[in-house]
Coordinates of C-alpha atoms in Angstrom, one line a residue:
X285 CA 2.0 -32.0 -4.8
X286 CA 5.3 -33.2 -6.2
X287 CA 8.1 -30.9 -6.4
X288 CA 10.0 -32.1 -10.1
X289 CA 11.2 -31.4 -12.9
X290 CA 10.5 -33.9 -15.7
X291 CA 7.4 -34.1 -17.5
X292 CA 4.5 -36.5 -16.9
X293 CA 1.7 -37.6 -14.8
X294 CA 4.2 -36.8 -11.5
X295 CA 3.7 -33.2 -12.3
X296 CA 0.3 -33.1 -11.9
X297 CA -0.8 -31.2 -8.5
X298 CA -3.5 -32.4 -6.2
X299 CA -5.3 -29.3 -6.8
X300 CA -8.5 -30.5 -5.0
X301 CA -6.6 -30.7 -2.1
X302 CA -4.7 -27.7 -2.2
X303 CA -8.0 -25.7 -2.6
X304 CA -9.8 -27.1 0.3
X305 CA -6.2 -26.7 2.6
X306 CA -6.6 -23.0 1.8
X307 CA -9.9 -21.7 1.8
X308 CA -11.0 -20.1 5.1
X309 CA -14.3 -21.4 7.0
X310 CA -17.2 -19.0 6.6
X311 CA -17.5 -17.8 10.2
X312 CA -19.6 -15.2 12.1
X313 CA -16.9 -14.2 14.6
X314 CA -15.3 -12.7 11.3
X315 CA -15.6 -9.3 9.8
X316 CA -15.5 -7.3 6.6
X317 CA -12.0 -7.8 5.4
X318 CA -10.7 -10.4 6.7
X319 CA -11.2 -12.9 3.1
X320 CA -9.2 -10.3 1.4
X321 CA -9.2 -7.2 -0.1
X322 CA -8.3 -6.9 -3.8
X323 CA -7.3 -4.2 -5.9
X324 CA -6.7 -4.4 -9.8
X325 CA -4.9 -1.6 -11.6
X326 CA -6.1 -2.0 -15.1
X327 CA -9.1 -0.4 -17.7
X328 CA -8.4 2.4 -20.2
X329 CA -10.9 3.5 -23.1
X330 CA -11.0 0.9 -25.5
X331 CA -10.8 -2.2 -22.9
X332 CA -13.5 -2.0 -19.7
X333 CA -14.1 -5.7 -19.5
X334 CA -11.2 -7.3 -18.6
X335 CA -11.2 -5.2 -15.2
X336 CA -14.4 -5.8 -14.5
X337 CA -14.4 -10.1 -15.0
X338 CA -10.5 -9.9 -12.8
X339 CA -12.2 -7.9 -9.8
X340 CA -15.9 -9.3 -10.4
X341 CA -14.2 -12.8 -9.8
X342 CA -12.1 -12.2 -6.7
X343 CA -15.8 -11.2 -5.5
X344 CA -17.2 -14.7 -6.5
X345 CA -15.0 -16.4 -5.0
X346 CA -14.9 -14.9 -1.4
X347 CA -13.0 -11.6 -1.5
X348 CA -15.1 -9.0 0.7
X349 CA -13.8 -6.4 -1.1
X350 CA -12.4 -5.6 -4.6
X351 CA -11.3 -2.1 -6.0
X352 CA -10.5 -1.3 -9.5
X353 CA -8.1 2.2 -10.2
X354 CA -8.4 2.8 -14.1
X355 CA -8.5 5.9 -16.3
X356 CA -11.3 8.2 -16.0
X357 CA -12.4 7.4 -19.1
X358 CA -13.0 4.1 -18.0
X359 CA -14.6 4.5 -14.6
X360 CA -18.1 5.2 -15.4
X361 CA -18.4 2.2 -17.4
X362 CA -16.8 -0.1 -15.6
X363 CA -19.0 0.8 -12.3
X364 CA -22.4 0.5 -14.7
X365 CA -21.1 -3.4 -14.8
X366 CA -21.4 -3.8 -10.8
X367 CA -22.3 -1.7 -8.1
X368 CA -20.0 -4.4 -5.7
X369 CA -16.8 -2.4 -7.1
X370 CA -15.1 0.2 -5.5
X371 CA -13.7 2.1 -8.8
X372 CA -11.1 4.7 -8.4
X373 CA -11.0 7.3 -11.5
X374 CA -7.1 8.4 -11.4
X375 CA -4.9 7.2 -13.7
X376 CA -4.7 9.1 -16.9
X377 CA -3.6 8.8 -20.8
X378 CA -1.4 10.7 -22.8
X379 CA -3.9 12.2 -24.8
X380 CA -6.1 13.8 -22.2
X381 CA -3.2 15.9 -20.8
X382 CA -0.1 18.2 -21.3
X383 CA 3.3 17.5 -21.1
X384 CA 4.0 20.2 -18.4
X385 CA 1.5 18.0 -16.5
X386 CA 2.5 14.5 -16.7
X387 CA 4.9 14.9 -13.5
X388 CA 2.1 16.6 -11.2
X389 CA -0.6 14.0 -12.3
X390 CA 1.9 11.7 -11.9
X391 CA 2.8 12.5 -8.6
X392 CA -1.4 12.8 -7.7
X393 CA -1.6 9.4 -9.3
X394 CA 1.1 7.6 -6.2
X395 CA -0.4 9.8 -4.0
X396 CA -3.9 8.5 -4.3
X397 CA -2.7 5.2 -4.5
X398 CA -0.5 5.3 -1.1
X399 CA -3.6 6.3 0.9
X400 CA -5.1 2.5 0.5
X401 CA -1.9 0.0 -0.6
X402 CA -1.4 -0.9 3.0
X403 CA -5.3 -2.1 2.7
X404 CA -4.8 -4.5 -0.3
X405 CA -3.7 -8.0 0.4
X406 CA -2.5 -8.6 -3.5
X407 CA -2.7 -6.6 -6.6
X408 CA -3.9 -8.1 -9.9
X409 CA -2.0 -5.4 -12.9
X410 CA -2.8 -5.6 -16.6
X411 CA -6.2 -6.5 -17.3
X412 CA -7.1 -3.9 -19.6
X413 CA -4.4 -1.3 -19.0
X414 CA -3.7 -0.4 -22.6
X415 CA -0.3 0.2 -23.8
X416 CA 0.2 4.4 -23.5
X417 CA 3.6 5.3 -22.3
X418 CA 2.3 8.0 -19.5
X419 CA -0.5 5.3 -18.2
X420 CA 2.4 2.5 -18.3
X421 CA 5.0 4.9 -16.5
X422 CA 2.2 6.0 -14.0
X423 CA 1.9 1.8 -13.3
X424 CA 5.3 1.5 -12.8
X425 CA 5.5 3.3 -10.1
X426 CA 2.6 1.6 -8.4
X427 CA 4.4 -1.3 -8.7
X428 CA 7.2 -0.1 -7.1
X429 CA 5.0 1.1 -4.5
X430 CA 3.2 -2.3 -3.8
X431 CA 7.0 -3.9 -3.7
X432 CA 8.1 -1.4 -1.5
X433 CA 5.3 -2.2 1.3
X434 CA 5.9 -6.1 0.4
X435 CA 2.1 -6.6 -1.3
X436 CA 1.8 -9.3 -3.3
X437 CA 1.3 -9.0 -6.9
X438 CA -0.3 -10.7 -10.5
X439 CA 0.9 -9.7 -13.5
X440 CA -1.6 -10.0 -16.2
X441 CA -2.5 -9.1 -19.5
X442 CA -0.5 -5.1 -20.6
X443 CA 0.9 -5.7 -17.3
X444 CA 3.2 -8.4 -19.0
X445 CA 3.7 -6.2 -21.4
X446 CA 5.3 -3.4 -19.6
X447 CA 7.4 -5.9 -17.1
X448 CA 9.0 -8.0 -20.5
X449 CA 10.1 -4.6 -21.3
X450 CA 11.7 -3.6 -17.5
X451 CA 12.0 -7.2 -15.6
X452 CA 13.5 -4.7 -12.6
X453 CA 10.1 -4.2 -11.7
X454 CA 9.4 -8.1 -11.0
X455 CA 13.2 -9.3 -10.9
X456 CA 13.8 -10.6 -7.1
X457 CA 10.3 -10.3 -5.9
X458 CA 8.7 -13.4 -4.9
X459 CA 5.5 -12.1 -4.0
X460 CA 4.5 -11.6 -7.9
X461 CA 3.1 -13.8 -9.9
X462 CA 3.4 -13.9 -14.0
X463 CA 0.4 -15.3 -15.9
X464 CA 1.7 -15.2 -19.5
X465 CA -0.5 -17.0 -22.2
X466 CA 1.7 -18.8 -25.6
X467 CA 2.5 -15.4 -26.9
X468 CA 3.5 -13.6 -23.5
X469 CA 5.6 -16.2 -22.6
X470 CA 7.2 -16.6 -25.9
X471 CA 8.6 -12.8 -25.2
X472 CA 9.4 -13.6 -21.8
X473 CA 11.5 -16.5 -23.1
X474 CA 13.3 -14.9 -26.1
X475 CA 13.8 -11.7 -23.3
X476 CA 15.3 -13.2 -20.2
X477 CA 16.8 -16.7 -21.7
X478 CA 17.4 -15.5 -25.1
X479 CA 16.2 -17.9 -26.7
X480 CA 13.0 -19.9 -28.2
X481 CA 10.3 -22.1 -26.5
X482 CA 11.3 -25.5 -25.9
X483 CA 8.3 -27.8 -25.2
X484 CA 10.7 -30.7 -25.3
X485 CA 12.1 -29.6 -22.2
X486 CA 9.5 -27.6 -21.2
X487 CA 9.7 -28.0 -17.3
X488 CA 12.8 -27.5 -17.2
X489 CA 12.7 -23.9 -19.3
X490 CA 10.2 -22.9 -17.0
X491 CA 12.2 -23.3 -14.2
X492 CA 15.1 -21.5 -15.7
X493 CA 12.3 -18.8 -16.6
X494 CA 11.4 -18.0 -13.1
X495 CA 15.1 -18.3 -12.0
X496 CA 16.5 -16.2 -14.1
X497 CA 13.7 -13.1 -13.1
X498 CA 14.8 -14.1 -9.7
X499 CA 12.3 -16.2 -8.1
X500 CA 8.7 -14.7 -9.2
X501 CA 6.0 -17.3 -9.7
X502 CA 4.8 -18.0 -13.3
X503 CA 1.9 -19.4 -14.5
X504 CA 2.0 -20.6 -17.6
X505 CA -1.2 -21.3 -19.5
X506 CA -2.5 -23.7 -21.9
X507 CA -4.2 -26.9 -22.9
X508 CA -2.6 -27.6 -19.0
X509 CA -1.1 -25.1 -16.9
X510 CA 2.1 -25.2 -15.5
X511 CA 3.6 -23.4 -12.3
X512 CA 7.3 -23.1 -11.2
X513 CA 8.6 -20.4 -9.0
X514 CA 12.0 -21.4 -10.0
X515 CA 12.6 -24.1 -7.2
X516 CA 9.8 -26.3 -7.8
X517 CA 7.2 -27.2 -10.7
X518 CA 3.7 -29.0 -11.3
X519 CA 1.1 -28.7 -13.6
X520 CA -2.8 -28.6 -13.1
X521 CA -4.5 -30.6 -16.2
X522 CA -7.9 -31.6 -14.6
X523 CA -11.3 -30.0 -15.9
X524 CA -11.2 -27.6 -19.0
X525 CA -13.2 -26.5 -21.5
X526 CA -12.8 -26.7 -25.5
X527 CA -14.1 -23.0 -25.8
X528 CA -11.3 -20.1 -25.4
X529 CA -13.7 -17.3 -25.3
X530 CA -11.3 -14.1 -24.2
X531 CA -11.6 -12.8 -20.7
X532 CA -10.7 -16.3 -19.2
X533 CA -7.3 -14.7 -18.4
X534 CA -8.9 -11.8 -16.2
X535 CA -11.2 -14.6 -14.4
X536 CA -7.7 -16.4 -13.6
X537 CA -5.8 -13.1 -12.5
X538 CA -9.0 -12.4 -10.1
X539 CA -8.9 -15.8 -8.6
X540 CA -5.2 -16.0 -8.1
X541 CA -5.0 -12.8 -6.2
X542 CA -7.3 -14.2 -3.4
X543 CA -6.6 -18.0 -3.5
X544 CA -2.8 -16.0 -3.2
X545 CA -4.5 -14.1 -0.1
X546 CA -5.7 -16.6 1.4
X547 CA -2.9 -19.2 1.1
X548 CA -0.5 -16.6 2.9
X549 CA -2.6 -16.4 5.4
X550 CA -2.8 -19.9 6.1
X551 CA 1.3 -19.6 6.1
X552 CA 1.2 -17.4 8.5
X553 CA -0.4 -19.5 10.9
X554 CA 1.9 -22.6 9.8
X555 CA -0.8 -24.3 8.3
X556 CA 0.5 -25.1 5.2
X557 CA 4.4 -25.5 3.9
X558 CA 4.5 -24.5 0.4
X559 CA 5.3 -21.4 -1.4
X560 CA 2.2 -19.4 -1.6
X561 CA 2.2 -18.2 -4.5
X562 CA 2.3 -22.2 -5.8
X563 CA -0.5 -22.6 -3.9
X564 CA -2.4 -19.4 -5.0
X565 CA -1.7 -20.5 -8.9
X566 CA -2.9 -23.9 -8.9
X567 CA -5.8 -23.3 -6.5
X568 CA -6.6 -20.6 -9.2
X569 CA -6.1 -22.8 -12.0
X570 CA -8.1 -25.6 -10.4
X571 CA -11.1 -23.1 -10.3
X572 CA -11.5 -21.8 -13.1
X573 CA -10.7 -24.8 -14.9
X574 CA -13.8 -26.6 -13.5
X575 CA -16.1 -23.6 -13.8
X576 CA -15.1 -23.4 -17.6
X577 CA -16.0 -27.1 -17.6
X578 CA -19.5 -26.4 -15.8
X579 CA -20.5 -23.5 -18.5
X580 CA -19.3 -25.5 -21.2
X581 CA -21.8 -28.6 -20.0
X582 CA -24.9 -26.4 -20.4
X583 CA -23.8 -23.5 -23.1
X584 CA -21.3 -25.6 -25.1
X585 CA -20.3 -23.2 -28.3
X586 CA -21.8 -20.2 -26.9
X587 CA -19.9 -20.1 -23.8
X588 CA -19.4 -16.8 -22.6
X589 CA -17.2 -15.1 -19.6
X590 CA -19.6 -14.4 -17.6
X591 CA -21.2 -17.6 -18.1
X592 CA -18.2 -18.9 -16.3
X593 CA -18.1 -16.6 -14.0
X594 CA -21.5 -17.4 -13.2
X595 CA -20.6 -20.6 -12.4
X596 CA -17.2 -19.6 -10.0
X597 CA -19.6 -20.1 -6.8
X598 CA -21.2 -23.3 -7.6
X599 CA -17.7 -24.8 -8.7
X600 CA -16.3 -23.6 -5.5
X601 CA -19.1 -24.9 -3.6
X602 CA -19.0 -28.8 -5.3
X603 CA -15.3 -28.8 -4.4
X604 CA -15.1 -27.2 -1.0
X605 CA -18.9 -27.5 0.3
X606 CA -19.5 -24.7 2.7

């Protein structure tokens, strides 16, 4: 993968190769664990989905273990989607309590959440987290939990939401990953470069994106996706599907978290150069790219998330045969 910053074939990164450079061998010697754990902070009342397809897909793809923490309200449904979930009840809305409360619950909230963040090897926050002021405050603080004990992050969906509006959350970090889509990364732009998107010198805004929150990772996605963590950029362009069914988003936040997992692990062994979280992002993009291709072949209009998330371990399989 070349590291540039014009536009153009050149950008494109060999994301075939990248995926097969960092996805670990299936082996009996290993145990429960050790392909990753994932934990997504995300699912209020109205939206259930969104955490379920994020920590249903780090599943597919080879995480052993992936745990949702979402409002009570949520909980029940979400764990009548999948009994491979471990769901967490704890986070709360403004409505369902007190204002003499909301530092207590608060406080119960980190509490709860300390007991297994040294467990999780990335966070995916946002999908389906709602916008209410206590529930975003509560998530805040999460984040500044995970940052604290140096876990890696995505930052997806409401999660963009509430970072665009406190970048010192993100800002510096280069363990978190941004996955805006056109409208998210419109906000971003106007926000931290004050200014509009610029498709004419679209690399090059990127990059000054990503610098200027300090060196986080964004994903930028589209008709292609592009990646820059403010040093380097490429774009991944191969596969795709015409059909832009919603939830494709939390299928991409699920797979990044583990291809993110697993690529840092193969750092840490100096088996691979690159910034993980470049790696994590295309590998990600690659994936899901080709399994939106795959449902698309046999539902075509009808195309469904879980159709392509029914097609995650078949696409993984025809890249990187086990």
């Amino acid at each position: 993968m070349q590291s540039v910053m014009s536009s153009g074939p050149s950008l494109e990164a060999d994301s075939v190769s990248i995926l097969r450079s960092i996805i670990p061998g299936l082996e009996s010697t290993k145990h429960k664990g050790q392909a990753g754990k994932i934990a997504v902070v995300g699912g209020c009342r109205e939206y259930t989905g969104a955490p379920y397809f994020s920590a249903i897909s780090a599943l597919k793809i080879g995480a052993d273990l992936s745990h949702v923490f979402c409002t009570k309200d949520a909980a029940p449904v979400i764990k009548s989607y999948s009994p491979e979930l471990i769901v967490h009840p704890i986070l709360e809305e403004s409505y369902s309590i007190r204002d003499e409360e909301k530092r207590s619950i608060s406080a119960k909230v980190i509490a709860e959440v300390e007991k297994w963040m040294e467990r999780f090897d990335c966070l995916v926050v946002g999908p389906g987290l709602g916008r209410d002021p206590f529930l975003l405050d509560c998530v805040s603080n999460i984040m500044k939990l995970a940052r604290e004990r140096n876990v890696p992050m995505v930052i997806d969906g409401d999660g963009l939401y509430l970072v665009t509006n406190c970048l010192d959350l993100v800002s510096g970090y280069p363990l978190v990953v941004l996955t805006p889509n056109v409208n998210e990364y419109k906000r971003l732009v106007q926000k931290v470069l004050n200014s509009e998107v610029n498709d004419e010198n679209g690399t090059d805004q990127l990059l000054s994106l990503a610098k200027g929150i300090g060196g986080v990772t964004i994903l930028r996605k589209g008709k292609s996706d592009f990646v820059s963590d403010g040093k380097t950029a490429c774009a991944v362009s191969i596969y795709g599907s015409p059909r832009r069914c919603g939830g494709q988003g939390d299928i991409l936040s699920g797979s990044v978290a583990v291809f993110l997992s697993w690529a840092r692990q193969c750092a840490a062994k100096g088996e691979v150069s690159m910034n993980p979280t470049i790696l994590g992002c295309v590998a990600g993009s690659a994936l899901l790219r080709y399994a939106a291709s795959m449902a698309f072949d046999n539902k075509k209009r009808s195309t469904l998330t879980g159709d392509i998330i029914k097609c995650l371990g078949r696409s993984l399989q025809e890249i990187c045969p086990v």
